[in-house]
Amino acid sequence: MEPKKNCTICNRLVDYRNQNKILFPDFYNDRVVGIGSFSSELLIVGLAPGLRGANRTGKIFNGDFSGNLLFNFLKKYNISKSYSEFEEMNNLNCRITNAVKCLPPNNKPNSFEIKKCNVFLSSEINKMKNLRIILTLGQISHNSTIIALNKNLSEYKFKHLKKHKINDQIILLNSYHCSKYNINTKRLKISDLDYIFKLIKKLLHF
Ligand code: SF4
């Protein structure tokens, strides 16, 4: 189950979308759905589309700093090839989605929006019968994923670089989001991302 185009569940995000349609008429300005096969073993969960990234291009993790950084790592570790805003993605060896499918003001979805959009994340996860690794980027993505997995947040707390065992099949890894802000402030280091992707490769025996 995916949100329909122009999904109207979250009033605040619909208002913001409509404002952006006027301010940026050439942008995509709609909900952005996940990409990659549901039969993948790896799922990456980001936060929400960025204004000048996915909200502009209509493609998840595409067209901005965080998208470029994530796909540089996917390419480095042979999980994907390049992903430009002008070409279709057809060589992705994982699924990528966001906890919230619409652009939130200041990149901060509120609790209502996180809760309402969780039904779509939950549906995606339920379809992934081969799922073995989930990488969550940031605390909101982590909490949304834990809720979508029907697990208790008090038992699974977000911690950068932490590895959580969800069940006998699924391991969940935490990282800060690969945003420009987190890289510039050195909250997230490039070496941290290398550590995470090396671990993913080792766990999946790619
Ligand atoms: S955030 Fe999700 S639930 Fe809310 S309007 Fe967008 S697609 Fe619909």
Coordinates of N, CA and C and ligand atoms in Angstrom, one line a residue:
M1 N 0.8 -1.2 0.0 CA 0.0 0.0 0.0 C 0.9 1.3 0.0
E2 N 0.6 2.1 -0.9 CA 1.4 3.4 -1.0 C 0.4 4.6 -0.9
P3 N 0.9 5.7 -0.4 CA 0.0 6.9 -0.3 C -0.3 7.3 -1.8
K4 N -1.5 7.8 -2.0 CA -1.9 8.2 -3.3 C -1.2 9.6 -3.6
K5 N -1.1 9.9 -4.9 CA -0.6 11.2 -5.2 C -1.5 12.3 -4.6
N6 N -1.0 13.4 -4.1 CA -1.7 14.4 -3.4 C -2.4 13.9 -2.2
C7 N -1.8 13.0 -1.5 CA -2.4 12.4 -0.3 C -2.8 13.6 0.7
T8 N -4.0 13.5 1.2 CA -4.5 14.6 2.0 C -4.7 14.3 3.5
I9 N -4.0 13.3 3.9 CA -4.2 12.9 5.3 C -3.6 13.9 6.3
C10 N -2.5 14.5 6.0 CA -1.9 15.5 7.0 C -2.1 16.9 6.5
N11 N -3.0 17.6 7.2 CA -3.4 19.0 6.7 C -2.2 19.9 6.6
R12 N -1.3 19.9 7.6 CA -0.2 20.8 7.7 C 0.7 20.6 6.5
L13 N 0.9 19.3 6.1 CA 1.8 19.0 5.0 C 1.2 19.3 3.7
V14 N -0.1 19.2 3.6 CA -0.9 19.5 2.4 C -0.8 21.1 2.2
D15 N -0.9 21.8 3.2 CA -0.8 23.3 3.1 C 0.6 23.7 2.7
Y16 N 1.6 23.0 3.3 CA 3.0 23.3 2.9 C 3.3 22.9 1.4
R17 N 2.7 21.8 1.0 CA 2.9 21.3 -0.4 C 2.3 22.4 -1.3
N18 N 1.1 22.9 -0.9 CA 0.4 23.9 -1.8 C 1.2 25.2 -1.9
Q19 N 1.8 25.6 -0.7 CA 2.7 26.8 -0.8 C 3.9 26.5 -1.7
N20 N 4.4 25.4 -1.6 CA 5.6 25.1 -2.4 C 5.3 25.0 -3.9
K21 N 4.0 24.6 -4.2 CA 3.6 24.5 -5.6 C 3.6 25.9 -6.2
I22 N 3.3 26.9 -5.4 CA 3.3 28.3 -5.9 C 4.8 28.8 -5.9
L23 N 5.5 28.6 -4.8 CA 6.9 29.1 -4.8 C 7.8 28.4 -5.7
F24 N 7.6 27.1 -5.9 CA 8.5 26.3 -6.8 C 7.7 25.5 -7.8
P25 N 7.1 26.1 -8.8 CA 6.2 25.4 -9.7 C 6.8 24.3 -10.5
D26 N 8.2 24.4 -10.6 CA 8.8 23.3 -11.4 C 9.2 22.1 -10.6
F27 N 9.0 22.2 -9.3 CA 9.3 21.1 -8.4 C 8.2 20.0 -8.5
Y28 N 8.6 18.8 -8.1 CA 7.6 17.7 -8.1 C 6.5 18.0 -7.1
N29 N 6.8 18.4 -5.8 CA 5.8 18.8 -4.8 C 4.7 17.8 -4.6
D30 N 5.1 16.6 -4.2 CA 4.1 15.6 -3.9 C 4.7 14.5 -3.0
R31 N 3.9 13.5 -2.6 CA 4.5 12.5 -1.7 C 5.6 11.8 -2.6
V32 N 6.6 11.3 -1.9 CA 7.7 10.5 -2.5 C 7.7 9.1 -2.0
V33 N 7.5 8.2 -2.9 CA 7.4 6.8 -2.4 C 8.8 6.1 -2.5
G34 N 8.9 4.9 -1.9 CA 10.2 4.2 -1.8 C 10.5 3.6 -3.2
I35 N 11.8 3.2 -3.3 CA 12.2 2.5 -4.5 C 13.0 1.2 -4.1
G36 N 13.1 0.3 -5.1 CA 13.8 -0.9 -4.9 C 12.9 -2.1 -4.6
S37 N 13.4 -3.3 -4.9 CA 12.5 -4.4 -4.8 C 12.1 -4.8 -3.4
F38 N 10.9 -5.3 -3.3 CA 10.4 -5.7 -2.0 C 11.0 -7.1 -1.6
S39 N 11.7 -7.7 -2.6 CA 12.4 -9.0 -2.2 C 13.8 -8.7 -1.7
S40 N 14.2 -7.5 -1.6 CA 15.5 -7.1 -1.1 C 15.7 -7.6 0.3
E41 N 17.0 -7.8 0.7 CA 17.4 -8.2 2.1 C 17.7 -7.0 2.9
L42 N 17.9 -5.8 2.2 CA 18.3 -4.6 2.9 C 17.3 -3.5 2.7
L43 N 16.9 -2.9 3.8 CA 16.0 -1.7 3.7 C 16.7 -0.5 4.4
I44 N 16.7 0.6 3.7 CA 17.2 1.8 4.3 C 16.0 2.8 4.5
V45 N 15.9 3.3 5.7 CA 14.8 4.2 6.1 C 15.3 5.5 6.4
G46 N 15.0 6.5 5.6 CA 15.3 7.9 5.9 C 14.2 8.6 6.6
L47 N 14.3 9.9 6.7 CA 13.3 10.7 7.4 C 12.1 11.1 6.5
A48 N 12.4 12.0 5.5 CA 11.3 12.5 4.7 C 12.0 13.2 3.5
P49 N 11.2 13.5 2.4 CA 11.9 14.2 1.3 C 12.4 15.5 1.7
G50 N 13.5 15.9 1.1 CA 14.1 17.3 1.3 C 13.5 18.2 0.2
L51 N 13.5 19.5 0.6 CA 12.8 20.5 -0.3 C 13.5 20.5 -1.7
R52 N 14.8 20.6 -1.7 CA 15.5 20.7 -3.0 C 16.0 19.3 -3.5
G53 N 15.7 18.3 -2.8 CA 16.1 16.9 -3.2 C 14.9 16.2 -3.8
A54 N 14.4 15.2 -3.0 CA 13.3 14.4 -3.5 C 12.0 15.2 -3.8
N55 N 11.8 16.2 -3.0 CA 10.6 17.0 -3.3 C 10.7 17.8 -4.6
R56 N 11.9 18.0 -5.1 CA 12.1 18.7 -6.4 C 12.1 17.6 -7.5
T57 N 12.8 16.5 -7.3 CA 13.0 15.6 -8.4 C 11.9 14.5 -8.4
G58 N 11.3 14.3 -7.3 CA 10.2 13.2 -7.2 C 10.8 11.8 -7.0
K59 N 12.2 11.8 -6.8 CA 12.8 10.5 -6.5 C 13.5 10.5 -5.2
I60 N 13.3 9.5 -4.4 CA 13.8 9.4 -3.1 C 15.3 9.5 -3.0
F61 N 15.8 10.2 -2.0 CA 17.2 10.4 -1.8 C 17.9 10.8 -3.1
N62 N 17.4 11.8 -3.8 CA 17.9 12.2 -5.1 C 17.9 13.7 -5.2
G63 N 19.0 14.2 -5.7 CA 19.1 15.6 -6.1 C 19.6 16.5 -5.0
D64 N 20.0 16.0 -3.9 CA 20.6 16.9 -2.9 C 21.8 16.2 -2.2
F65 N 22.3 16.9 -1.2 CA 23.5 16.4 -0.5 C 23.4 15.0 0.1
S66 N 22.3 14.8 0.8 CA 22.1 13.5 1.5 C 21.9 12.4 0.5
G67 N 21.2 12.7 -0.6 CA 21.0 11.6 -1.6 C 22.4 11.3 -2.3
N68 N 23.1 12.3 -2.6 CA 24.4 12.1 -3.2 C 25.3 11.3 -2.3
L69 N 25.3 11.6 -1.0 CA 26.2 10.9 -0.1 C 25.8 9.5 0.1
L70 N 24.5 9.3 0.3 CA 24.0 7.9 0.4 C 24.3 7.1 -0.8
F71 N 24.1 7.6 -2.0 CA 24.3 6.8 -3.2 C 25.8 6.6 -3.5
N72 N 26.6 7.6 -3.0 CA 28.1 7.3 -3.2 C 28.5 6.1 -2.4
F73 N 27.9 5.9 -1.2 CA 28.2 4.7 -0.4 C 27.6 3.5 -1.0
L74 N 26.4 3.6 -1.5 CA 25.7 2.4 -2.1 C 26.6 1.9 -3.3
K75 N 27.1 2.9 -4.0 CA 27.9 2.6 -5.2 C 29.3 2.0 -4.7
K76 N 29.9 2.6 -3.7 CA 31.2 2.1 -3.2 C 31.1 0.7 -2.8
Y77 N 29.9 0.3 -2.2 CA 29.8 -1.0 -1.6 C 29.0 -1.9 -2.6
N78 N 28.9 -1.5 -3.8 CA 28.2 -2.4 -4.9 C 26.8 -2.7 -4.5
I79 N 26.1 -1.8 -3.9 CA 24.6 -2.0 -3.6 C 23.8 -1.4 -4.7
S80 N 24.4 -0.4 -5.3 CA 23.8 0.3 -6.4 C 24.8 0.9 -7.4
K81 N 24.4 1.3 -8.6 CA 25.2 2.1 -9.4 C 24.8 3.5 -9.3
S82 N 25.1 4.4 -10.2 CA 24.8 5.8 -10.0 C 23.3 6.0 -10.1
Y83 N 22.8 7.2 -9.7 CA 21.4 7.5 -9.6 C 21.2 9.0 -9.9
S84 N 21.1 9.3 -11.1 CA 21.0 10.8 -11.4 C 19.5 11.1 -11.5
E85 N 19.2 12.4 -11.4 CA 17.7 12.7 -11.5 C 17.2 12.5 -12.8
F86 N 18.0 12.2 -13.8 CA 17.6 12.1 -15.2 C 17.5 10.7 -15.7
E87 N 17.8 9.7 -14.8 CA 17.8 8.3 -15.3 C 17.0 7.5 -14.3
E88 N 16.4 6.4 -14.8 CA 15.7 5.5 -13.9 C 16.6 4.7 -13.1
M89 N 16.2 4.3 -11.9 CA 16.9 3.4 -11.0 C 16.6 2.0 -11.4
N90 N 17.5 1.2 -11.9 CA 17.2 -0.2 -12.2 C 18.3 -1.2 -11.8
N91 N 19.1 -0.7 -10.9 CA 20.2 -1.6 -10.5 C 20.4 -1.5 -9.0
L92 N 19.3 -1.4 -8.2 CA 19.4 -1.2 -6.8 C 19.2 -2.5 -6.1
N93 N 20.2 -2.8 -5.2 CA 20.2 -4.1 -4.6 C 19.7 -3.9 -3.1
C94 N 18.7 -3.1 -2.9 CA 18.1 -2.9 -1.6 C 16.8 -2.1 -1.8
R95 N 16.0 -1.8 -0.8 CA 14.9 -0.9 -0.9 C 15.2 0.3 0.0
I96 N 14.8 1.4 -0.5 CA 15.0 2.7 0.2 C 13.6 3.4 0.4
T97 N 13.4 3.8 1.6 CA 12.1 4.6 1.8 C 12.3 5.6 2.9
N98 N 11.2 6.4 3.1 CA 11.3 7.4 4.2 C 10.2 7.1 5.2
A99 N 10.4 7.5 6.4 CA 9.4 7.3 7.5 C 8.2 8.2 7.2
V100 N 8.4 9.3 6.6 CA 7.3 10.3 6.2 C 7.4 10.6 4.8
K101 N 6.4 10.4 4.0 CA 6.5 10.5 2.6 C 6.4 11.9 2.0
C102 N 5.9 12.9 2.8 CA 5.8 14.2 2.3 C 6.8 15.2 3.0
L103 N 7.2 16.2 2.2 CA 8.1 17.2 2.8 C 7.5 17.9 4.0
P104 N 8.2 17.9 5.1 CA 7.7 18.6 6.3 C 8.4 20.0 6.4
P105 N 7.8 21.0 6.9 CA 8.5 22.3 7.2 C 9.7 22.1 8.1
N106 N 10.8 22.7 7.7 CA 12.0 22.6 8.5 C 12.5 21.2 8.7
N107 N 12.1 20.3 7.8 CA 12.5 18.8 7.9 C 12.0 18.2 9.2
K108 N 11.0 18.7 9.8 CA 10.5 18.2 11.1 C 9.0 17.8 11.0
P109 N 8.7 16.5 10.7 CA 7.4 16.1 10.8 C 6.9 16.1 12.3
N110 N 5.6 16.3 12.5 CA 5.1 16.3 13.9 C 4.6 14.8 14.2
S111 N 4.2 14.6 15.4 CA 3.9 13.3 15.8 C 2.6 12.7 15.1
F112 N 1.7 13.6 14.8 CA 0.5 13.2 14.0 C 0.9 12.7 12.6
E113 N 1.8 13.4 12.0 CA 2.3 13.1 10.6 C 3.1 11.8 10.6
I114 N 3.9 11.6 11.6 CA 4.7 10.4 11.8 C 3.8 9.2 12.0
K115 N 2.8 9.4 12.8 CA 1.9 8.3 13.1 C 1.0 7.9 11.9
K116 N 0.5 8.9 11.2 CA -0.4 8.7 10.1 C 0.4 8.0 8.9
C117 N 1.6 8.4 8.7 CA 2.4 7.9 7.6 C 3.0 6.5 7.9
N118 N 2.9 6.2 9.2 CA 3.5 4.9 9.6 C 2.8 3.7 8.9
V119 N 1.6 3.8 8.6 CA 0.8 2.7 7.9 C 1.5 2.3 6.6
F120 N 2.1 3.3 5.9 CA 2.7 3.0 4.6 C 4.1 2.4 4.8
L121 N 4.8 2.8 5.8 CA 6.1 2.2 6.2 C 5.8 0.7 6.6
S122 N 4.8 0.6 7.4 CA 4.5 -0.8 7.9 C 4.1 -1.7 6.8
S123 N 3.4 -1.2 5.9 CA 3.0 -2.0 4.7 C 4.2 -2.4 3.9
E124 N 5.1 -1.5 3.7 CA 6.4 -1.8 2.9 C 7.2 -2.9 3.6
I125 N 7.3 -2.7 5.0 CA 8.1 -3.7 5.7 C 7.5 -5.1 5.7
N126 N 6.2 -5.1 5.8 CA 5.4 -6.4 5.8 C 5.6 -7.1 4.5
K127 N 5.8 -6.4 3.4 CA 6.0 -7.1 2.1 C 7.4 -7.6 1.9
M128 N 8.3 -7.2 2.8 CA 9.7 -7.6 2.6 C 10.0 -9.0 3.3
K129 N 9.6 -10.1 2.7 CA 9.8 -11.4 3.3 C 11.2 -11.8 3.5
N130 N 12.1 -11.3 2.7 CA 13.5 -11.7 2.8 C 14.4 -10.7 3.6
L131 N 13.7 -9.8 4.2 CA 14.4 -8.7 4.9 C 15.3 -9.2 6.0
R132 N 16.6 -8.7 6.0 CA 17.5 -9.2 7.0 C 18.2 -8.0 7.7
I133 N 18.4 -6.9 7.0 CA 19.0 -5.7 7.6 C 18.2 -4.5 7.4
I134 N 17.9 -3.7 8.4 CA 17.3 -2.4 8.2 C 18.3 -1.4 8.8
L135 N 18.6 -0.4 7.9 CA 19.4 0.8 8.4 C 18.5 2.0 8.5
T136 N 18.4 2.5 9.8 CA 17.6 3.7 10.0 C 18.5 4.9 10.1
L137 N 18.1 5.9 9.4 CA 18.9 7.2 9.4 C 18.2 8.2 10.3
G138 N 18.7 8.3 11.6 CA 18.1 9.3 12.5 C 17.1 8.7 13.4
Q139 N 16.8 9.4 14.5 CA 15.9 8.9 15.5 C 14.5 8.8 15.1
I140 N 14.0 9.7 14.3 CA 12.6 9.6 13.9 C 12.4 8.4 13.0
S141 N 13.4 8.2 12.1 CA 13.3 7.0 11.2 C 13.3 5.7 12.1
H142 N 14.2 5.7 13.0 CA 14.3 4.5 13.9 C 13.0 4.3 14.7
N143 N 12.5 5.3 15.3 CA 11.3 5.1 16.1 C 10.1 4.7 15.2
S144 N 10.0 5.3 14.0 CA 8.9 4.9 13.1 C 9.1 3.5 12.7
T145 N 10.3 3.0 12.5 CA 10.5 1.6 12.0 C 10.2 0.7 13.1
I146 N 10.6 1.0 14.4 CA 10.3 0.1 15.5 C 8.8 0.0 15.7
I147 N 8.0 1.1 15.5 CA 6.6 1.1 15.6 C 6.0 0.2 14.5
A148 N 6.5 0.4 13.3 CA 6.1 -0.3 12.1 C 6.3 -1.8 12.3
L149 N 7.3 -2.2 13.0 CA 7.7 -3.6 13.3 C 6.9 -4.1 14.5
N150 N 6.0 -3.3 15.1 CA 5.2 -3.7 16.3 C 6.1 -4.0 17.5
K151 N 7.2 -3.3 17.6 CA 8.1 -3.5 18.7 C 7.9 -2.4 19.7
N152 N 8.4 -2.6 20.9 CA 8.3 -1.6 22.0 C 9.5 -0.6 21.9
L153 N 9.2 0.7 21.8 CA 10.3 1.7 21.7 C 11.2 1.7 23.0
S154 N 10.7 1.3 24.1 CA 11.5 1.4 25.3 C 12.5 0.2 25.3
E155 N 12.3 -0.8 24.5 CA 13.3 -1.9 24.4 C 14.3 -1.7 23.3
Y156 N 14.0 -0.8 22.4 CA 14.8 -0.5 21.2 C 15.1 1.0 21.1
K157 N 16.1 1.5 21.8 CA 16.3 2.9 21.8 C 17.4 3.3 20.8
F158 N 17.1 4.4 20.1 CA 18.1 4.8 19.0 C 19.4 5.2 19.7
K159 N 20.5 4.6 19.1 CA 21.8 5.1 19.5 C 22.7 4.9 18.2
H160 N 23.4 6.0 17.9 CA 24.2 6.0 16.7 C 25.2 4.8 16.7
L161 N 25.2 4.1 15.6 CA 26.0 2.9 15.3 C 25.6 1.7 16.1
K162 N 24.5 1.8 16.8 CA 24.0 0.6 17.5 C 23.4 -0.5 16.6
K163 N 23.6 -1.7 17.0 CA 23.0 -2.9 16.3 C 21.9 -3.5 17.1
H164 N 20.7 -3.6 16.7 CA 19.6 -4.1 17.4 C 19.1 -5.4 16.8
K165 N 19.0 -6.5 17.6 CA 18.4 -7.7 17.1 C 16.9 -7.6 17.2
I166 N 16.2 -7.6 16.1 CA 14.7 -7.5 16.1 C 14.1 -8.9 16.3
N167 N 14.6 -9.9 15.6 CA 14.2 -11.3 15.7 C 15.3 -12.1 15.1
D168 N 15.0 -13.4 14.9 CA 16.1 -14.3 14.4 C 16.5 -14.0 13.0
Q169 N 15.7 -13.2 12.3 CA 16.0 -12.9 10.9 C 16.5 -11.5 10.7
I170 N 16.0 -10.5 11.5 CA 16.2 -9.1 11.2 C 17.1 -8.4 12.2
I171 N 18.2 -7.7 11.7 CA 19.0 -6.9 12.5 C 18.7 -5.4 12.0
L172 N 18.6 -4.5 13.0 CA 18.4 -3.1 12.7 C 19.6 -2.3 13.1
L173 N 20.2 -1.5 12.2 CA 21.3 -0.7 12.5 C 20.9 0.8 12.6
N174 N 21.5 1.5 13.5 CA 21.2 2.9 13.6 C 22.4 3.8 13.2
S175 N 22.0 4.9 12.5 CA 23.0 5.9 12.1 C 22.3 7.2 12.2
Y176 N 23.1 8.3 12.5 CA 22.5 9.6 12.3 C 22.2 9.8 10.8
H177 N 21.3 10.7 10.5 CA 21.0 10.9 9.1 C 22.2 11.5 8.4
C178 N 22.3 11.1 7.1 CA 23.4 11.6 6.3 C 23.1 12.9 5.7
S179 N 22.7 13.9 6.5 CA 22.4 15.2 6.1 C 23.6 16.1 6.0
K180 N 23.5 17.1 5.3 CA 24.6 18.1 5.2 C 24.9 18.7 6.5
Y181 N 23.9 19.0 7.3 CA 24.1 19.5 8.6 C 24.9 18.6 9.5
N182 N 24.5 17.3 9.5 CA 25.2 16.3 10.4 C 26.6 16.1 10.0
I183 N 26.9 16.2 8.7 CA 28.3 16.0 8.2 C 29.1 17.3 8.5
N184 N 28.5 18.5 8.3 CA 29.2 19.7 8.5 C 29.5 19.9 10.0
T185 N 28.6 19.5 10.9 CA 28.9 19.6 12.3 C 29.7 18.4 12.9
K186 N 30.0 17.5 12.0 CA 30.8 16.3 12.4 C 30.1 15.4 13.4
R187 N 28.8 15.6 13.4 CA 28.0 14.7 14.2 C 28.1 13.3 13.6
L188 N 28.0 13.3 12.3 CA 28.2 12.0 11.5 C 29.4 12.1 10.7
K189 N 30.3 11.2 10.9 CA 31.6 11.2 10.2 C 31.5 10.2 9.0
I190 N 32.3 10.6 7.9 CA 32.3 9.7 6.8 C 32.8 8.3 7.2
S191 N 33.7 8.3 8.2 CA 34.2 7.0 8.7 C 33.1 6.1 9.3
D192 N 32.1 6.8 9.9 CA 31.0 6.1 10.5 C 30.2 5.4 9.4
L193 N 29.9 6.1 8.3 CA 29.2 5.5 7.2 C 29.9 4.3 6.6
D194 N 31.3 4.5 6.5 CA 32.1 3.4 6.1 C 31.9 2.2 7.0
Y195 N 31.9 2.4 8.3 CA 31.8 1.3 9.3 C 30.4 0.6 9.0
I196 N 29.4 1.4 8.9 CA 28.0 0.9 8.8 C 27.9 0.0 7.5
F197 N 28.4 0.6 6.4 CA 28.2 -0.2 5.1 C 29.1 -1.4 5.1
K198 N 30.3 -1.3 5.7 CA 31.1 -2.5 5.8 C 30.4 -3.6 6.6
L199 N 29.8 -3.2 7.7 CA 29.0 -4.1 8.5 C 27.8 -4.7 7.7
I200 N 27.1 -3.9 7.0 CA 26.0 -4.4 6.2 C 26.5 -5.5 5.2
K201 N 27.6 -5.2 4.5 CA 28.2 -6.1 3.5 C 28.5 -7.4 4.2
K202 N 29.1 -7.3 5.4 CA 29.5 -8.5 6.1 C 28.3 -9.3 6.6
L203 N 27.3 -8.6 7.0 CA 26.1 -9.4 7.5 C 25.3 -10.0 6.4
L204 N 25.4 -9.4 5.2 CA 24.6 -9.9 4.1 C 25.4 -10.8 3.2
H205 N 26.7 -10.9 3.4 CA 27.7 -11.7 2.6 C 27.6 -11.3 1.1
F206 N 27.5 -10.0 0.9 CA 27.4 -9.5 -0.5 C 28.8 -9.9 -1.2
Ligands
SF4_1 S1 3.0 12.4 5.2 FE1 2.1 10.4 4.5 S2 0.1 10.3 5.5 FE2 0.7 12.5 5.5 S3 -0.1 13.4 3.7 FE3 2.0 12.7 3.2 S4 1.7 10.6 2.3 FE4 -0.2 11.2 3.4

